[in-house]
Short mmCIF file of C-alpha atoms in Angstrom, two decimals:
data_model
loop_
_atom_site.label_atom_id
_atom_site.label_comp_id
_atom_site.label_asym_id
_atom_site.label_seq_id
_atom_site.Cartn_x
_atom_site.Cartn_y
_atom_site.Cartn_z
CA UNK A 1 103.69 91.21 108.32
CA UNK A 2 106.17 88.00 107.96
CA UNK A 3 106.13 85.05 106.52
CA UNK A 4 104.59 83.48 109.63
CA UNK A 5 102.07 86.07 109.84
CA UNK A 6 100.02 84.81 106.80
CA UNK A 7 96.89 83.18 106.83
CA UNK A 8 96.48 79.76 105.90
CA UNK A 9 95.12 80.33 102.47
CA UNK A 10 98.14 82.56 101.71
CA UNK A 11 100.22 79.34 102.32
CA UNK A 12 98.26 77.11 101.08
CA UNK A 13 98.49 79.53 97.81
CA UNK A 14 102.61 79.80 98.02
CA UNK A 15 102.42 75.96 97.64
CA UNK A 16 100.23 75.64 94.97
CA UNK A 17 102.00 78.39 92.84
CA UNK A 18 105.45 77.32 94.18
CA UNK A 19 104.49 73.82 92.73
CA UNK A 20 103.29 75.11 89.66
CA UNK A 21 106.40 77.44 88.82
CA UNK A 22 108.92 74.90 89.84
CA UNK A 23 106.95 71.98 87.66
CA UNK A 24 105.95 73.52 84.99
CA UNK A 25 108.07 77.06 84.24
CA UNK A 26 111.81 75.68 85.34
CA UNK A 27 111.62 73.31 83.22
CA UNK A 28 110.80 75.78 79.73
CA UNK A 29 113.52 78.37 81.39
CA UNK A 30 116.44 77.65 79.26
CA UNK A 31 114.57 77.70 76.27
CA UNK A 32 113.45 81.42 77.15
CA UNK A 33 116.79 82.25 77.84
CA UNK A 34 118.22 81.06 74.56
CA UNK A 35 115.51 82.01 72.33
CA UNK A 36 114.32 85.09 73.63
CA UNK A 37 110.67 83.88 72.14
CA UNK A 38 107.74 85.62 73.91
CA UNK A 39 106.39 82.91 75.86
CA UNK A 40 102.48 82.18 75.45
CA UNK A 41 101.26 78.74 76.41
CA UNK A 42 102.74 78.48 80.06
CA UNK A 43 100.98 82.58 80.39
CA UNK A 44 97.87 80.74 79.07
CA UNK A 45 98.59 78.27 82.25
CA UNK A 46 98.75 80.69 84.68
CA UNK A 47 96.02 82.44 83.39
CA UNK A 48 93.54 79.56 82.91
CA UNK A 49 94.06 78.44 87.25
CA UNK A 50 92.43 81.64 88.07
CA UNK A 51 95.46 83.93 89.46
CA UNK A 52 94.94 86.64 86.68
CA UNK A 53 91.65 86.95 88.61
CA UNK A 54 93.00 87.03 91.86
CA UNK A 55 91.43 90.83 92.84
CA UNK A 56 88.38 90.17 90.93
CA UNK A 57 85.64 90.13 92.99
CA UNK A 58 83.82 86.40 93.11
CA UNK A 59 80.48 88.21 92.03
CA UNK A 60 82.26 88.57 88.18
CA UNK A 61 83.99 84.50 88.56
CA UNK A 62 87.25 85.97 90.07
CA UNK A 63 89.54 84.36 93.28
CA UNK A 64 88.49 88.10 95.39
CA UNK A 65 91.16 87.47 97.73
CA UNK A 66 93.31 90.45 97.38
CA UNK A 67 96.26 91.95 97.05
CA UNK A 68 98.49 90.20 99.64
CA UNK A 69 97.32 87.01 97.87
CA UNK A 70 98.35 89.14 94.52
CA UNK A 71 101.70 89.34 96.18
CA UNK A 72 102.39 85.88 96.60
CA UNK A 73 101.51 84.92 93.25
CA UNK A 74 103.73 86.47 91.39
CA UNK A 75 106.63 86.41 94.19
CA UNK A 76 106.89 82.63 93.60
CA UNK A 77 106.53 82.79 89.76
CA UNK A 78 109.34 85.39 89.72
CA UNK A 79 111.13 83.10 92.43
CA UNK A 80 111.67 80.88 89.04
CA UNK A 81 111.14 82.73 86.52
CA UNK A 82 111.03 86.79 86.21
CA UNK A 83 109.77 86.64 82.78
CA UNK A 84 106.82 84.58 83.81
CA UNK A 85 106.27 86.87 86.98
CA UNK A 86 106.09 90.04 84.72
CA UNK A 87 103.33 87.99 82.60
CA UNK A 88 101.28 87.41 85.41
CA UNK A 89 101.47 90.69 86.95
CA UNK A 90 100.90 92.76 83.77
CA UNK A 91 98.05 91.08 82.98
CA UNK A 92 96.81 91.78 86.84
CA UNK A 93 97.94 95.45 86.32
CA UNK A 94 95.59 95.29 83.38
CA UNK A 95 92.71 94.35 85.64
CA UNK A 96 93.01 97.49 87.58
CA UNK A 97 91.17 100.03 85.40
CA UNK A 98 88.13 97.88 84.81
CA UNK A 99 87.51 97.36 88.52
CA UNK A 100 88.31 101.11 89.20
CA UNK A 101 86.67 102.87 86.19
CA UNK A 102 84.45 100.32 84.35
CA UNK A 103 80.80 100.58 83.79
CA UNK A 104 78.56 97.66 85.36
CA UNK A 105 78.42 96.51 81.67
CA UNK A 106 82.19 96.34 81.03
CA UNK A 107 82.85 94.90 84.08
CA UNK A 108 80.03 92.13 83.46
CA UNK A 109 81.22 91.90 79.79
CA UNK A 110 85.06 91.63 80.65
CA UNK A 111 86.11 90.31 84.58
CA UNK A 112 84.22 86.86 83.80
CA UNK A 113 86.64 86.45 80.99
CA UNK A 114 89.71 87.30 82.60
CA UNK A 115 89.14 85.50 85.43
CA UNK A 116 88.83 82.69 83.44
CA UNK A 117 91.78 83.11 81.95
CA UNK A 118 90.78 83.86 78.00
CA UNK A 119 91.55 87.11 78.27
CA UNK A 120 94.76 88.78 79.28
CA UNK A 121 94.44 92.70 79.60
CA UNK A 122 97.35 95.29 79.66
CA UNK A 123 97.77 99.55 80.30
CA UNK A 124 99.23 101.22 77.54
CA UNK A 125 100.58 104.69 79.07
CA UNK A 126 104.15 105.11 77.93
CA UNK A 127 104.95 106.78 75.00
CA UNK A 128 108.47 107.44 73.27
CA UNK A 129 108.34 111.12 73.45
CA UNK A 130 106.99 111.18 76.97
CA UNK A 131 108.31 108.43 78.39
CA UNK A 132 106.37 107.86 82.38
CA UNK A 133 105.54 111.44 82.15
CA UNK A 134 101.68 111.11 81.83
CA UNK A 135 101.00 114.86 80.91
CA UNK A 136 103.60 114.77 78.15
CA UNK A 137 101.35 111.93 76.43
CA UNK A 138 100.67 113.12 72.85
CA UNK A 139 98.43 109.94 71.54
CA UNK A 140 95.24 111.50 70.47
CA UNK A 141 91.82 110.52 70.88
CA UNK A 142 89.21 112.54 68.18
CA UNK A 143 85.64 112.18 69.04
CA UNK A 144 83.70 111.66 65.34
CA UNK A 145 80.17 110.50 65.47
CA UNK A 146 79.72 107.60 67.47
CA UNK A 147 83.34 106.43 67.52
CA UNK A 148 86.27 108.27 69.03
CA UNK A 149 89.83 107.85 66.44
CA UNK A 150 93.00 106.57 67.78
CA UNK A 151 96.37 107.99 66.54
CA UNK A 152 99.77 107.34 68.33
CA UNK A 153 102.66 105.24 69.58
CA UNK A 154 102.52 103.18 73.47
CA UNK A 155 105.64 101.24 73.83
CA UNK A 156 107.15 99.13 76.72
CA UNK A 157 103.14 97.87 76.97
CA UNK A 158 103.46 94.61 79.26
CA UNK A 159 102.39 91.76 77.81
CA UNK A 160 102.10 93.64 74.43
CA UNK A 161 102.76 90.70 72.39
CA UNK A 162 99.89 88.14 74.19
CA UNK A 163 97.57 90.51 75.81
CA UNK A 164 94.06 90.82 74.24
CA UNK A 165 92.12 94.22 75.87
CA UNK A 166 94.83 96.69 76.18
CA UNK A 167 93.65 99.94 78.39
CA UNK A 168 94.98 103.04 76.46
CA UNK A 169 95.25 106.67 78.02
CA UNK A 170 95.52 109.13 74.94
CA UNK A 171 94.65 113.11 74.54
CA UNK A 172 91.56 113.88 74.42
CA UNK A 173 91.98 117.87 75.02
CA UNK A 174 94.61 120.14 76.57
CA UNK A 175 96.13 119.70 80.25
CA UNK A 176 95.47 117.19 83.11
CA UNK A 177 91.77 117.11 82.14
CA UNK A 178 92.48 116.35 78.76
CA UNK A 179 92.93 112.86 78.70
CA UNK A 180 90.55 109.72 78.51
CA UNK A 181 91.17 106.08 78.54
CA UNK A 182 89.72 103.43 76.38
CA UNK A 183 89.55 99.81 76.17
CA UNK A 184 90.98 98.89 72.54
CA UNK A 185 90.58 94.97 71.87
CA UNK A 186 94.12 93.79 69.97
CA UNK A 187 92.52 92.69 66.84
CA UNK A 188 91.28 95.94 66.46
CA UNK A 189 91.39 97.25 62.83
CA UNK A 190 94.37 100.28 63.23
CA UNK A 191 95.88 98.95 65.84
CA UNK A 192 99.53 96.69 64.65
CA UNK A 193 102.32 95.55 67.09
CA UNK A 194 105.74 96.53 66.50
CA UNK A 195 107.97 93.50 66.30
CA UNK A 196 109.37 91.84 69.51
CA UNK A 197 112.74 92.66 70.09
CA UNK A 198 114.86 90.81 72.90
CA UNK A 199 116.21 92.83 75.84
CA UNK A 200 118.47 92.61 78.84
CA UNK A 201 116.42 90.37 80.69
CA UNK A 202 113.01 89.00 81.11
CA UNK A 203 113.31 86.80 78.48
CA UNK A 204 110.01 85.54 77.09
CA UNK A 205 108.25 88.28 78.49
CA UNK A 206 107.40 91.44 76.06
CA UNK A 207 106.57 94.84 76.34
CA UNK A 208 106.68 96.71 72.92
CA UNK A 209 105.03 99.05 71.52
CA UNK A 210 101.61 99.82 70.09
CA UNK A 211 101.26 101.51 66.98
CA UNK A 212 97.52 103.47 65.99
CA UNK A 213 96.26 104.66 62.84
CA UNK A 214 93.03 105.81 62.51
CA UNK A 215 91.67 102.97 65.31
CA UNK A 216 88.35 103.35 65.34
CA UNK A 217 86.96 102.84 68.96
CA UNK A 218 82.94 103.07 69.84
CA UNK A 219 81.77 105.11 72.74
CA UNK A 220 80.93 101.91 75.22
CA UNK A 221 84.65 101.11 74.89
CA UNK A 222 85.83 104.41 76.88
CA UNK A 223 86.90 103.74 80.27
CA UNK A 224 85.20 106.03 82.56
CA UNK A 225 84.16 109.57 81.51
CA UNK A 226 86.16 111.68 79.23
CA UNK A 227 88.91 113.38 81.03
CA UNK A 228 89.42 110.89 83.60
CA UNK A 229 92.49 109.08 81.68
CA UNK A 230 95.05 110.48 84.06
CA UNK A 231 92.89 108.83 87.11
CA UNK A 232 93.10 105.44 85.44
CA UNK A 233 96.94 105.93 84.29
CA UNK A 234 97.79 107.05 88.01
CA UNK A 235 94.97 104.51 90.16
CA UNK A 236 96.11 101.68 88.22
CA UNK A 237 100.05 102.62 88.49
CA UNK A 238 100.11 103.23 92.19
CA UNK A 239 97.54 100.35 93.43
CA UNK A 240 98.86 97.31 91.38
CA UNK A 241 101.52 98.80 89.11
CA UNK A 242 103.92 99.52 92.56
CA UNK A 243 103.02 96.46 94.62
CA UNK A 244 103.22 94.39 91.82
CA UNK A 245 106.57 94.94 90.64
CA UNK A 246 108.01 94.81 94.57
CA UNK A 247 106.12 91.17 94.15
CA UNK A 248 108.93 90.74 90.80
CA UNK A 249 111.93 92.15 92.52
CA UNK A 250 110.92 90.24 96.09
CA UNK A 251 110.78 86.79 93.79
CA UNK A 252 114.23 87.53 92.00
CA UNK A 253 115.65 88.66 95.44
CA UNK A 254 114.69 85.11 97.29
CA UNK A 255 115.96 83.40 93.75
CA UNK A 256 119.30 85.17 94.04
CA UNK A 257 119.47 84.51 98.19
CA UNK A 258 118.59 80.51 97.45
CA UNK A 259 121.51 80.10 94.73
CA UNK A 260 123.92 81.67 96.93
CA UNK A 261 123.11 79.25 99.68
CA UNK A 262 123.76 76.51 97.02
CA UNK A 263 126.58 78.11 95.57
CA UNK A 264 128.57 78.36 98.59
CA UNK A 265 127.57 74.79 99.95
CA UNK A 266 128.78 73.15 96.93
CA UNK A 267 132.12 75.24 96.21
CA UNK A 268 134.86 74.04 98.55
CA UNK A 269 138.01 76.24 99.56
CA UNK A 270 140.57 75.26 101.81
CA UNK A 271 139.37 71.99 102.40
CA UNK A 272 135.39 73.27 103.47
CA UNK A 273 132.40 74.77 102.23
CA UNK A 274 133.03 78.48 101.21
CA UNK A 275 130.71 79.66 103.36
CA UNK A 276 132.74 78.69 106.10
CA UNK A 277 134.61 81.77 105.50
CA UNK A 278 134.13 84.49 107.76
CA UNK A 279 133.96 87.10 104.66
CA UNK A 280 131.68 84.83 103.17
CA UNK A 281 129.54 83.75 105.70
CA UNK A 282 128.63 87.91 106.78
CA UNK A 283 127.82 88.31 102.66
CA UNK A 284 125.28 85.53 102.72
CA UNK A 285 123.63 86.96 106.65
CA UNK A 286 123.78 90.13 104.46
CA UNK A 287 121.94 88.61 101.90
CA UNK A 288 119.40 87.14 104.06
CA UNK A 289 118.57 90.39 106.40
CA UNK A 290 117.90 92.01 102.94
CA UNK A 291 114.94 89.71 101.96
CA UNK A 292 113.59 89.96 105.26
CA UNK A 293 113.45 93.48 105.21
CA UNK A 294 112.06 93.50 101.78
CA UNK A 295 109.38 91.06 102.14
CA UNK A 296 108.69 92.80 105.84
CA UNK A 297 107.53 96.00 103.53
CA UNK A 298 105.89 94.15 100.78
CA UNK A 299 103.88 92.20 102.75
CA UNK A 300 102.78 95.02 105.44
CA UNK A 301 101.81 97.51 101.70
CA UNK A 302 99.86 94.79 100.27
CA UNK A 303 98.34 93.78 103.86
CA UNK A 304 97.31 97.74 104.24
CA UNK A 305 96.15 97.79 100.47
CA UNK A 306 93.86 95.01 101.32
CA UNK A 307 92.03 96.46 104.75
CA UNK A 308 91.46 100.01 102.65
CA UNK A 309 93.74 101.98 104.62
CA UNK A 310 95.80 104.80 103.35
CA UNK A 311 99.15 103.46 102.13
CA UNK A 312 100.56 105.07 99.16
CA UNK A 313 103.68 106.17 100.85
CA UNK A 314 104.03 102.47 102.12
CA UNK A 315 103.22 101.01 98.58
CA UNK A 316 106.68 103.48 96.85
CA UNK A 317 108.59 102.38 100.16
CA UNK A 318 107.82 98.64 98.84
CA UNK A 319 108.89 99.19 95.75
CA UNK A 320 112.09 101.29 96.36
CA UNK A 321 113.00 98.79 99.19
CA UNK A 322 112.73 95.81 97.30
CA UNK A 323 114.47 97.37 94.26
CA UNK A 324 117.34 98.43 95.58
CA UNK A 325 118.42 95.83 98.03
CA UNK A 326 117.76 93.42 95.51
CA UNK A 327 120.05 95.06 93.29
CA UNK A 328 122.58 95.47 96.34
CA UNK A 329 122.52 91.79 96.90
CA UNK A 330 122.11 90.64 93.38
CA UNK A 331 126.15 92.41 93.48
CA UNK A 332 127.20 90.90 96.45
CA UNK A 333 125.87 87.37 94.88
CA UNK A 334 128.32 88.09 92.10
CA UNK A 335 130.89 88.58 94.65
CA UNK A 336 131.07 85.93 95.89
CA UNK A 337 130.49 83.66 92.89
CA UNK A 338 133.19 86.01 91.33
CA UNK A 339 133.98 84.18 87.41
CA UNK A 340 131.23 81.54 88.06
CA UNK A 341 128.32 84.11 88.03
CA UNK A 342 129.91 85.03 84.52
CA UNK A 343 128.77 82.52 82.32
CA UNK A 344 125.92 84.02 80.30
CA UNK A 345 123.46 81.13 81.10
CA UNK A 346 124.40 81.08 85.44
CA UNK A 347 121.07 81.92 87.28
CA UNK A 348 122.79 84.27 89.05
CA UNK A 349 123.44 85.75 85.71
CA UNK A 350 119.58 86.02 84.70
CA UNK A 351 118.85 86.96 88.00
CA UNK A 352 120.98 90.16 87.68
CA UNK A 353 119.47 90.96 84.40
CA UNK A 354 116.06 90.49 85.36
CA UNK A 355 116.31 92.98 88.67
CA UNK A 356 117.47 95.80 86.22
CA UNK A 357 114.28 95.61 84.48
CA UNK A 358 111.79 96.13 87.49
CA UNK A 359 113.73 99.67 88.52
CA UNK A 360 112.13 101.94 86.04
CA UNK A 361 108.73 101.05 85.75
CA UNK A 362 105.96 102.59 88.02
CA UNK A 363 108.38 105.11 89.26
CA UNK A 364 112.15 104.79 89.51
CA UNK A 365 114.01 105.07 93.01
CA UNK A 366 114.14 108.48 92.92
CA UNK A 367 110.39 108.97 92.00
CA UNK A 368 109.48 107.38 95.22
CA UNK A 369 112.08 108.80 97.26
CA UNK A 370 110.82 112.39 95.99
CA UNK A 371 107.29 110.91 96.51
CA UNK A 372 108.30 109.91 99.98
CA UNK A 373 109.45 113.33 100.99
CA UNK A 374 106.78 114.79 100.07
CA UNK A 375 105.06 112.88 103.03
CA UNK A 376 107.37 113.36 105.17
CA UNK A 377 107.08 117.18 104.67
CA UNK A 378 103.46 117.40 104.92
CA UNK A 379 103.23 117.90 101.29
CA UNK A 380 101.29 115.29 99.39
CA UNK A 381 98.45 115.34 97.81
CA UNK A 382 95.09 112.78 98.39
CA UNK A 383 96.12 108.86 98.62
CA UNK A 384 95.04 106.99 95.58
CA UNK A 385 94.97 103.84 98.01
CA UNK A 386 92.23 105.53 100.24
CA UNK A 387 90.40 106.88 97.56
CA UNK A 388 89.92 103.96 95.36
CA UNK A 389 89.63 101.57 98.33
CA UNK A 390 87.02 98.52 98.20
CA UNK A 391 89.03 96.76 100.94
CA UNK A 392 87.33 93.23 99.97
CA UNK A 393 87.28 90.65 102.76
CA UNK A 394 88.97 87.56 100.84
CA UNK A 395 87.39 83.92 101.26
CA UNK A 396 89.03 81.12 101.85
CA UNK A 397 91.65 79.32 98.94
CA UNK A 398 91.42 75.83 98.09
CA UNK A 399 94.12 73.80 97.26
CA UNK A 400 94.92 72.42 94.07
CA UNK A 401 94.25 76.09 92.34
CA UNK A 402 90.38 75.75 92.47
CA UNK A 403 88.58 78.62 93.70
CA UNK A 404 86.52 78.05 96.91
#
């Protein structure tokens, strides 16, 4: 599916978003970059017009219209900004376990508030020891009374520093069946926040760790039944954690395609524009046939994810695709700006910086290439995408960022 494939809402989304991210995040970009801060009032923004809420179904106040729509969203806040693209889609990551795995009551009690935008949720999975390896998880979870006790580390948790309902997968018992996941509020006595520490890139985005000690967490705040944790960790990483960071590498990769354009407009060499030049001018149609192809998977995953059909091999092609030719052409870009994409506050600079960040999570390249062979062999397992399918018909979108 291409660009002039989509709907009419889906572009009359783009603009609204586009207008948004260019008005209100540009501006507030250098001060990320130089301070590193974690950046709360312009994820507050974002939140508040709805687009946290954008796979919520209208019956619990959210936008229901999907994950192609979920695509676009944070494609043109990471066409700006990749911190403020990796807000936004953490948060909607964070959405994923409620819809999948929460009771009537938790979904009553928490989608109206995140789709409203005073409430940003997160998944806490990771842990130092373990790293993406789910199974190797050693957070425990000790059932006492009426209250099950936290103890443990989660670190690179998205959003860690803003979010407000963090979803935790910890050990429960022994082996695959042995873990459960809860919904722990972030003012909850036992739980503390390790400091925010700057990284490569992202700026104003963080994803630190969680520390518990002795968190005390009632029953009605599990997530599904006890022993379903890796369902959650895995549902939540394949459906939204995948197509949502192809949505953060597919931004960066149109950001790093427009500056080049601009770049090599501007710069003159031998009396005309560089990209007159022949070894120029194949870079930049280089450039350009990798965004196409990128967005040409992206688009077709989250347009599958959205009619129910079975897509996870489509969803880790997305990811890998838009990965790794945005980190081929974020090199070339430096190429051809050669010492001008040096200087530590260039776009082309951040843009490099920020790509490096989206390879690891939710499976690095050779995760879903391994993942990919298996269906290629005949050897995968059931589809997460078929299995946890709702495959919502999405209403119309209003302009302006109100809901219709």
């Amino acid at each position: 599916m291409s660009d002039d494939h989509l709907a009419e809402r889906h572009h009359q989304l783009r603009a609204q978003v586009r207008q948004f991210a260019e008005s209100r995040v540009a501006p507030r970009v250098p001060d990320m970059e130089r301070t590193s801060v974690v950046e709360t009032e312009l994820a507050s923004a974002v939140a508040q017009r709805g687009w946290i809420g954008v796979t919520i179904d209208k019956a619990y106040g959210g936008m229901g219209a999907g994950h192609l729509a979920k695509t676009i969203i944070i494609e043109e806040l990471s066409r700006v900004s990749g911190a403020m693209g990796a807000i936004a889609q953490a948060s909607q990551l964070g959405v994923a376990k409620i819809i999948h795995f929460g009771n009537e009551q938790q979904k009553q009690h928490w989608l109206p508030q995140i789709a409203a935008g005073s409430c940003l949720p997160t998944i806490a999975v990771t842990e130092p020891e373990a790293g993406s390896h789910v199974l190797g998880m050693q957070m425990t979870a000790r059932l006492k009374g009426d209250h099950y006790v936290l103890n443990g580390r989660k670190q690179y948790v998205g959003n860690s520093h803003i979010g407000d309902l963090h979803g935790v997968v910890a050990r429960t018992g022994q082996g695959s069946q042995g873990l459960t996941a809860f919904l722990v509020e972030a003012d909850r006595p036992g739980l503390t926040l390790a400091p925010h520490t700057p990284h490569l890139g992202l700026h104003g985005f963080s994803f630190g760790e969680l520390h518990f000690t002795n968190c005390r967490i009632p029953m009605a705040n599990r997530l599904g039944l006890e022993g379903q944790g890796l369902d959650v960790a895995y549902s939540s990483s394949v459906l939204y954690g995948r197509p949502n960071l192809t949505a953060v590498a597919l931004g960066i990769h149109q950001a790093i395609l427009e500056q080049t354009i601009r770049f090599t407009r501007e710069r003159i060499r031998y009396g005309s524009q560089l990209h007159n030049l022949l070894n120029i001018k194949v870079k930049v149609g280089q450039l350009h046939s990798r965004v196409m192809t990128a967005r040409l998977a992206a688009y077709h995953a989250a347009h599958l994810l959205d009619t129910g059909a079975a897509c996870d091999a489509e969803l880790m092609n997305a990811k890998v695709t838009n990965v790794e030719l945005a980190l081929d052409s974020a090199r070339a870009a430096m190429e051809i700006h050669a010492a001008a994409g040096l200087h530590g506050d260039a776009p082309l600079s951040r843009y490099l910086r920020d790509a490096h960040h989206i390879f690891a999570p939710a499976g690095t390249s050779d995760v879903q290439w391994l993942r990919l062979a298996d269906f290629a062999l005949g050897q995968h397992k059931d589809q997460w995408s078929q299995r946890l399918s709702t495959a919502p018909t999405p209403p119309a979108l209003a302009v302006d960022g109100e809901r219709a």
